[in-house]
Amino acid sequence: MKTINEQGYTFQEWLSPEQIAKDVQQVADRISEDYKGKEPLFVVVLNGAFVFASDLLRALKGIHCDVTFTRVSSYSGMASTGTLDVIVPLQKSVKQRDVIIVEDIVDSGLTVNRLKAELQALEANSIRVATMLFKPNKLERKDAKPDYIGHEITDDFVIGYGLDFDGYARNLPAIYKIKK
Ligand code: 5GP
């Protein structure tokens, strides 16, 4: 099992790049099927989701789509602060659009809930959530359960494939779990 060191902590590989590619394709296939004939607007949640979004959007089949970005921050180090610090306002109108929020990971669900409320207020036609990772045990709000999930995960802290540890490790092609 491959391990790496990041800021004094040991992490071990949990999802290989090959497994990630399979997970992403499975999500892309379901979205391609569900949005046939529609023109969804993907709202990518920066910073973490940029890697997943780039693979996901290129794996869609026959979908004419649009993409925009937003930013919400609730994490410091390895723990959620519980409050959402920054929101970069959307640069595109979501009114009457079929929106798919793209997340790297859904943990408490606060970020997704907050964004859903924003998008509802802006009169989106429909709102769904696609996430690479989902921590079901940590979900605080049932209505934040993602519609499309790459892989479910236990409560461990993970890095790589867009997910950071205080800004670092986003560029790792695999996903690593902290070693206890
Ligand atoms: P939530 O609002 O669902 O609690 O958290 C969502 C955000 O927290 C994610 O977009 C991600 O940035 C961050 N996050 C949650 N769990 C982890 C984790 O295990 N590792 C990293 N690096 N970030 C996480």
XYZ file of C-alpha atoms and ligand atoms in Angstrom:
204
model
C 0.000 0.000 0.000
C 1.454 3.382 -1.008
C 1.925 5.899 1.778
C 2.907 9.573 1.689
C 3.875 12.152 4.268
C 2.085 15.490 4.358
C 2.894 18.074 7.021
C 4.019 15.444 9.532
C 1.043 13.099 8.999
C 1.095 9.765 7.187
C -1.574 9.110 4.576
C -2.164 5.853 2.748
C -3.588 5.376 -0.725
C -7.265 4.484 -0.654
C -8.581 5.095 -4.172
C -6.176 4.588 -7.058
C -6.349 6.768 -10.187
C -7.844 3.753 -12.027
C -10.618 3.336 -9.437
C -11.312 7.088 -9.489
C -11.653 6.990 -13.288
C -14.252 4.186 -12.973
C -16.181 6.104 -10.307
C -16.183 9.290 -12.380
C -17.349 7.460 -15.507
C -20.210 5.843 -13.581
C -21.401 9.278 -12.400
C -20.955 10.775 -15.887
C -22.981 7.963 -17.471
C -25.881 8.474 -15.061
C -25.892 12.249 -15.624
C -25.673 11.763 -19.411
C -28.726 9.502 -19.228
C -30.740 11.702 -16.851
C -30.070 14.973 -18.710
C -30.586 13.723 -22.271
C -32.024 16.600 -24.331
C -31.498 19.114 -21.499
C -28.804 21.778 -21.156
C -27.642 21.580 -17.539
C -25.577 24.251 -15.855
C -22.787 22.787 -13.717
C -21.914 24.866 -10.665
C -18.452 23.786 -9.568
C -17.567 24.424 -5.932
C -14.008 25.717 -5.706
C -11.379 24.983 -4.758
C -11.644 21.243 -4.185
C -14.004 20.209 -6.978
C -11.945 21.525 -9.889
C -10.194 18.180 -10.516
C -13.368 16.050 -10.322
C -15.288 18.594 -12.438
C -12.662 18.592 -15.152
C -12.799 14.777 -15.458
C -16.576 14.568 -15.016
C -17.465 17.117 -17.672
C -15.158 15.488 -20.207
C -16.648 12.046 -19.498
C -20.240 13.148 -20.281
C -21.711 11.740 -23.457
C -23.917 13.797 -25.781
C -24.610 16.530 -23.228
C -24.613 20.176 -24.257
C -23.780 21.980 -21.026
C -22.589 25.125 -19.419
C -20.277 25.575 -16.418
C -19.695 28.213 -13.777
C -17.842 28.386 -10.464
C -18.480 29.395 -6.888
C -16.533 29.231 -3.668
C -17.560 28.360 -0.158
C -15.197 27.675 2.713
C -15.998 25.873 5.947
C -12.774 24.013 6.670
C -9.603 24.897 8.520
C -6.940 22.171 8.761
C -8.745 18.862 9.293
C -12.002 20.078 10.828
C -15.041 21.931 9.582
C -15.442 25.296 11.322
C -19.214 24.913 11.045
C -19.608 28.329 9.468
C -19.370 29.147 5.782
C -16.804 31.879 5.266
C -16.621 32.928 1.644
C -19.051 32.739 -1.200
C -17.907 33.830 -4.636
C -21.124 34.968 -6.313
C -22.245 33.071 -9.384
C -21.240 34.674 -12.674
C -24.151 33.144 -14.604
C -27.889 33.367 -14.245
C -29.386 30.152 -12.880
C -32.995 31.280 -13.405
C -35.009 28.418 -14.936
C -31.816 26.380 -15.413
C -31.311 22.710 -14.499
C -28.374 23.055 -12.144
C -25.940 20.357 -11.049
C -23.721 21.333 -8.119
C -20.308 19.650 -8.397
C -18.572 18.951 -5.076
C -15.354 17.149 -4.171
C -16.841 15.751 -0.948
C -20.087 16.058 1.012
C -19.403 15.781 4.720
C -21.857 17.568 7.085
C -23.846 18.739 4.066
C -23.790 22.381 5.227
C -22.043 23.645 2.089
C -24.459 21.886 -0.239
C -27.471 23.030 1.791
C -26.302 26.611 1.763
C -25.745 26.522 -1.997
C -29.074 24.841 -2.649
C -30.822 27.626 -0.724
C -28.964 30.244 -2.807
C -29.869 28.536 -6.070
C -33.499 28.131 -5.031
C -33.687 31.824 -4.207
C -32.264 32.550 -7.663
C -35.102 30.474 -9.160
C -33.215 27.527 -10.605
C -35.589 25.076 -12.316
C -34.004 22.017 -10.692
C -31.005 21.412 -8.450
C -29.046 18.189 -8.066
C -25.700 17.426 -6.495
C -22.823 15.360 -7.917
C -19.954 14.598 -5.574
C -16.816 12.516 -5.896
C -16.956 11.455 -2.222
C -19.718 11.220 0.365
C -19.392 10.643 4.126
C -22.888 9.329 4.998
C -22.207 9.083 8.741
C -21.358 12.762 8.977
C -24.405 14.064 7.119
C -26.332 16.448 9.374
C -29.172 17.272 6.995
C -31.007 14.532 5.076
C -31.963 16.954 2.289
C -28.262 17.457 1.518
C -27.802 13.821 0.434
C -26.093 13.941 -2.979
C -27.903 12.627 -6.080
C -24.742 11.342 -7.776
C -21.921 9.819 -5.725
C -18.520 8.648 -6.961
C -17.606 6.746 -3.800
C -18.848 6.554 -0.210
C -16.300 6.974 2.543
C -15.995 6.454 6.314
C -15.374 9.483 8.532
C -11.607 9.670 7.885
C -9.903 12.795 6.586
C -8.827 12.381 2.955
C -6.569 14.294 0.584
C -5.666 14.235 -3.104
C -7.658 14.496 -6.340
C -8.553 18.120 -5.537
C -8.872 17.665 -1.769
C -6.312 19.604 0.247
C -4.591 19.665 3.575
C -4.246 23.391 4.283
C -3.836 24.146 0.589
C -1.477 21.309 -0.290
C -1.946 17.851 -1.864
C -4.722 18.810 -4.299
C -2.542 17.671 -7.200
C -2.183 14.043 -6.048
C -3.771 11.757 -8.663
C -4.965 9.229 -6.050
C -7.083 9.772 -2.916
C -5.320 9.155 0.407
C -6.750 8.492 3.857
C -5.063 9.648 7.027
C -3.296 6.769 8.813
C -4.199 6.537 12.490
P -19.498 20.078 4.427
O -20.044 21.471 4.272
O -20.304 19.030 3.688
O -19.267 19.716 5.868
O -18.053 20.081 3.841
C -17.794 20.253 2.525
C -16.381 20.724 2.308
O -15.518 20.381 3.389
C -15.805 20.038 1.089
O -16.079 20.765 -0.079
C -14.315 19.984 1.412
O -13.699 21.146 0.947
C -14.260 19.945 2.932
N -14.007 18.565 3.444
C -14.896 17.741 4.044
N -14.329 16.563 4.376
C -13.042 16.637 3.961
C -11.934 15.713 3.988
O -11.992 14.556 4.449
N -10.778 16.155 3.426
C -10.631 17.412 2.894
N -9.445 17.723 2.393
N -11.655 18.298 2.854
C -12.847 17.904 3.371
